[in-house]
Short mmCIF file of C-alpha atoms and ligand atoms in Angstrom, two decimals:
data_model
loop_
_atom_site.label_atom_id
_atom_site.label_comp_id
_atom_site.label_asym_id
_atom_site.label_seq_id
_atom_site.Cartn_x
_atom_site.Cartn_y
_atom_site.Cartn_z
CA MET A 1 -11.34 50.43 -61.28
CA ALA A 2 -7.51 49.44 -61.36
CA ASN A 3 -6.00 50.67 -64.75
CA GLU A 4 -4.49 47.36 -65.63
CA LEU A 5 -8.24 45.57 -65.55
CA LYS A 6 -10.16 45.05 -68.64
CA LEU A 7 -13.27 46.95 -68.54
CA THR A 8 -16.11 44.41 -68.63
CA TRP A 9 -19.49 44.13 -66.39
CA GLU A 10 -17.85 41.22 -64.34
CA ASN A 11 -14.70 43.06 -63.38
CA LEU A 12 -16.63 46.37 -62.65
CA GLU A 13 -19.00 44.38 -60.35
CA ASN A 14 -16.08 42.64 -58.59
CA ALA A 15 -14.22 45.86 -58.12
CA VAL A 16 -17.30 47.60 -56.72
CA ARG A 17 -18.28 44.47 -54.23
CA ASN A 18 -14.62 44.69 -52.91
CA CYS A 19 -14.31 48.73 -52.89
CA ARG A 20 -12.79 50.19 -49.76
CA GLY A 21 -12.16 53.45 -51.60
CA CYS A 22 -14.00 55.33 -48.68
CA GLU A 23 -15.51 55.14 -45.18
CA LEU A 24 -18.75 54.49 -46.76
CA CYS A 25 -17.79 50.66 -47.10
CA ARG A 26 -18.20 50.40 -43.36
CA GLY A 27 -21.63 50.65 -43.20
CA ARG A 28 -22.94 48.80 -46.27
CA THR A 29 -24.99 45.66 -46.24
CA ASN A 30 -24.60 45.32 -50.03
CA THR A 31 -23.03 47.49 -52.73
CA VAL A 32 -25.53 49.10 -55.35
CA LEU A 33 -24.25 49.26 -58.82
CA GLY A 34 -27.31 49.44 -61.06
CA ARG A 35 -30.46 48.26 -62.77
CA GLY A 36 -31.87 48.14 -66.29
CA CYS A 37 -30.74 47.61 -69.66
CA CYS A 38 -27.08 47.60 -70.18
CA ARG A 39 -27.33 49.05 -73.68
CA ALA A 40 -29.83 51.62 -73.09
CA PRO A 41 -29.85 54.69 -74.70
CA LEU A 42 -30.49 56.74 -71.53
CA MET A 43 -28.98 56.73 -67.97
CA PHE A 44 -30.60 57.89 -64.82
CA VAL A 45 -28.18 58.92 -62.08
CA GLY A 46 -29.25 59.37 -58.53
CA GLU A 47 -27.19 60.20 -55.52
CA GLY A 48 -26.62 56.92 -53.57
CA PRO A 49 -28.40 54.11 -52.15
CA GLY A 50 -31.17 54.40 -49.35
CA ARG A 51 -31.98 51.69 -46.50
CA GLN A 52 -33.96 49.44 -49.00
CA GLU A 53 -31.29 49.75 -51.74
CA ASP A 54 -28.90 48.74 -49.32
CA GLU A 55 -30.77 45.70 -48.30
CA GLN A 56 -31.50 44.51 -51.73
CA GLY A 57 -28.52 45.72 -53.60
CA LEU A 58 -30.52 47.44 -56.11
CA PRO A 59 -31.04 51.33 -56.77
CA PHE A 60 -34.41 53.00 -56.54
CA VAL A 61 -36.53 50.39 -54.92
CA GLY A 62 -37.66 52.38 -52.16
CA ALA A 63 -40.29 55.10 -52.17
CA ALA A 64 -38.61 57.43 -54.33
CA GLY A 65 -37.79 54.64 -56.93
CA GLN A 66 -41.51 53.46 -56.87
CA LEU A 67 -42.42 57.13 -57.84
CA LEU A 68 -39.76 56.98 -60.60
CA ASP A 69 -40.91 53.88 -61.90
CA LEU A 70 -44.46 54.92 -62.00
CA ALA A 71 -43.62 58.09 -63.58
CA LEU A 72 -41.46 56.35 -66.39
CA ALA A 73 -44.30 53.64 -66.86
CA SER A 74 -46.97 56.24 -67.47
CA LEU A 75 -44.82 58.16 -70.02
CA SER A 76 -44.19 54.81 -71.84
CA PHE A 77 -40.30 54.43 -71.20
CA GLY A 78 -39.79 50.66 -72.22
CA GLU A 79 -37.36 48.52 -69.81
CA GLU A 80 -34.83 48.58 -72.63
CA ASP A 81 -34.67 52.36 -72.87
CA TYR A 82 -32.96 53.03 -69.55
CA TYR A 83 -30.37 52.17 -66.92
CA ILE A 84 -30.26 53.68 -63.52
CA ALA A 85 -27.35 54.04 -61.31
CA ASN A 86 -26.23 56.30 -58.42
CA VAL A 87 -22.99 58.67 -57.74
CA VAL A 88 -21.94 56.72 -54.75
CA LYS A 89 -22.49 52.61 -54.71
CA CYS A 90 -22.56 52.46 -50.96
CA ARG A 91 -25.21 53.82 -48.67
CA PRO A 92 -24.30 57.00 -46.78
CA PRO A 93 -25.19 56.80 -42.94
CA GLY A 94 -28.68 57.98 -42.27
CA ASN A 95 -29.32 58.94 -45.83
CA ARG A 96 -27.32 61.96 -45.84
CA ASN A 97 -25.80 63.25 -48.91
CA PRO A 98 -22.55 61.84 -50.02
CA GLN A 99 -19.67 64.35 -49.32
CA PRO A 100 -17.59 65.67 -52.15
CA ALA A 101 -14.77 63.26 -51.38
CA GLU A 102 -16.79 60.26 -51.34
CA ALA A 103 -18.46 61.10 -54.57
CA GLN A 104 -14.87 61.75 -56.20
CA SER A 105 -13.58 58.51 -54.94
CA CYS A 106 -16.68 56.59 -56.43
CA LEU A 107 -16.97 58.64 -59.66
CA GLY A 108 -14.67 56.33 -61.45
CA PHE A 109 -17.31 53.30 -61.19
CA LEU A 110 -20.01 55.49 -62.73
CA ARG A 111 -17.61 56.56 -65.25
CA ALA A 112 -17.05 52.71 -66.11
CA GLN A 113 -20.60 52.30 -66.25
CA PHE A 114 -20.73 55.06 -69.11
CA ALA A 115 -18.06 53.56 -70.82
CA LEU A 116 -19.58 50.01 -71.02
CA ILE A 117 -23.32 51.38 -71.57
CA ARG A 118 -22.46 54.28 -73.88
CA PRO A 119 -25.67 56.20 -73.35
CA SER A 120 -26.73 58.97 -75.57
CA ILE A 121 -28.65 60.64 -72.83
CA ILE A 122 -27.70 61.19 -68.91
CA VAL A 123 -30.50 62.47 -66.78
CA CYS A 124 -29.51 63.66 -63.42
CA LEU A 125 -31.58 63.08 -60.73
CA GLY A 126 -30.84 65.69 -57.88
CA SER A 127 -28.48 67.75 -56.87
CA VAL A 128 -25.72 65.51 -56.09
CA ALA A 129 -25.81 63.93 -59.65
CA HIS A 130 -26.19 67.56 -61.23
CA THR A 131 -23.27 68.84 -59.28
CA ASN A 132 -20.82 66.12 -60.20
CA LEU A 133 -21.91 65.52 -63.89
CA VAL A 134 -22.96 68.86 -65.06
CA SER A 135 -22.24 72.12 -62.96
CA ALA A 136 -21.29 72.78 -59.37
CA GLU A 137 -21.98 76.35 -60.11
CA GLU A 138 -25.94 76.52 -61.18
CA SER A 139 -28.42 75.11 -58.70
CA ILE A 140 -30.45 72.31 -59.57
CA THR A 141 -33.59 74.74 -59.42
CA ARG A 142 -32.10 77.01 -62.05
CA ALA A 143 -30.70 74.12 -64.11
CA ARG A 144 -33.51 71.75 -64.31
CA GLY A 145 -34.99 70.93 -67.60
CA LYS A 146 -32.10 72.53 -69.52
CA TRP A 147 -30.19 70.16 -72.17
CA ILE A 148 -26.39 70.68 -72.73
CA GLU A 149 -24.31 68.36 -74.98
CA LYS A 150 -20.78 67.04 -73.58
CA LYS A 151 -18.82 64.95 -76.06
CA GLY A 152 -21.76 63.62 -77.86
CA VAL A 153 -23.93 62.94 -74.75
CA TRP A 154 -26.96 65.00 -73.97
CA PHE A 155 -27.05 65.74 -70.39
CA MET A 156 -30.44 67.22 -68.49
CA SER A 157 -30.66 67.58 -64.57
CA THR A 158 -34.11 67.26 -62.71
CA PHE A 159 -35.32 67.19 -59.13
CA HIS A 160 -34.41 63.90 -57.23
CA PRO A 161 -37.98 61.77 -56.85
CA ALA A 162 -37.42 61.93 -53.20
CA ALA A 163 -37.73 65.72 -52.99
CA LEU A 164 -41.31 65.31 -54.93
CA LEU A 165 -42.22 63.31 -51.81
CA ARG A 166 -41.39 66.14 -49.50
CA ASP A 167 -42.68 68.98 -51.66
CA GLU A 168 -45.79 68.40 -53.89
CA SER A 169 -44.89 71.70 -56.12
CA LYS A 170 -41.72 69.87 -57.58
CA LYS A 171 -44.16 67.20 -59.26
CA LEU A 172 -45.26 69.19 -62.34
CA PRO A 173 -41.83 70.33 -63.15
CA PHE A 174 -40.16 66.85 -62.80
CA TRP A 175 -43.20 65.40 -64.86
CA GLN A 176 -42.31 68.19 -67.66
CA ASP A 177 -38.51 66.97 -67.48
CA LEU A 178 -39.32 63.41 -67.73
CA LYS A 179 -41.74 64.39 -70.78
CA SER A 180 -38.73 66.12 -72.21
CA ALA A 181 -36.39 63.15 -71.87
CA LYS A 182 -38.76 60.92 -73.52
CA GLN A 183 -38.96 63.16 -76.40
CA LYS A 184 -35.14 63.36 -76.60
CA LEU A 185 -34.98 59.31 -76.32
CA GLU A 186 -37.37 59.08 -79.23
CA GLU A 187 -34.99 61.61 -81.32
CA VAL A 188 -32.00 59.47 -80.32
CA LYS A 189 -33.43 56.14 -80.96
CA ALA A 190 -34.62 57.13 -84.55
CA GLY A 191 -30.92 58.55 -85.16
CA ARG A 192 -29.57 55.12 -83.83
CA ARG A 193 -32.11 52.99 -86.17
CA LEU A 194 -31.28 55.29 -89.28
CA GLN A 195 -27.45 54.63 -88.26
CA ALA A 196 -28.41 50.78 -88.36
CA VAL A 197 -30.06 51.05 -91.49
CA GLN A 198 -27.27 52.96 -93.16
CA GLY A 199 -24.52 50.52 -91.89
CA SER A 200 -26.41 47.45 -93.26
CA ALA A 201 -26.86 49.04 -96.76
CA GLN A 202 -23.29 49.70 -96.86
CA GLN A 203 -22.08 45.93 -95.96
N1 URA B 1 -31.98 57.69 -53.69
C1 URA B 1 -30.99 57.68 -54.66
O1 URA B 1 -30.35 58.55 -54.97
N2 URA B 1 -30.60 56.54 -55.19
C2 URA B 1 -31.17 55.46 -54.60
O2 URA B 1 -30.93 54.44 -55.19
C3 URA B 1 -32.46 55.43 -53.96
C4 URA B 1 -32.96 56.63 -53.42
#
């Protein structure tokens, strides 16, 4: 987003909608910013919109998204607990992975989302998010399920839900990683509640 603009949701939405920062803008029907709670403690980050996401302007509404929603509901994640976004906001043609230059050109928007939401936990779904946010050196298969803290934010990478649709053997580790995310979420929420109580006791 242009530096002179104040960081608000409205400015961010406009900037994304009008973006011509890379070639992906040519093929889009809609830009796809995100969905979920704008004050959520946890953010999921995928790679980029697919066909249904491009049509609807919302992330993770196709088959992979339905699988993700089902898993989150089964683990009792509440709607106020999370926000879902992608590394790139326009659909890559034929659902290919975003190229590094496309991801780089779009990352400012994701950083703006982090700045507005201020999540305490970020879960990377798949290798594109993992490479851009956690580590370009360690593969997703080796890195998945491990927590690392960067500047007070907990990061964990897991498989992309679309990968589970192609490879059943990824379902169990994915489930275990989401369970671990749920546990981290409860810890973070308890910490936030304590801070709120301490804050109001000091007033
Ligand atoms: N895959 C993604 O990475 N993001 C979406 O929004 C949909 C599918």
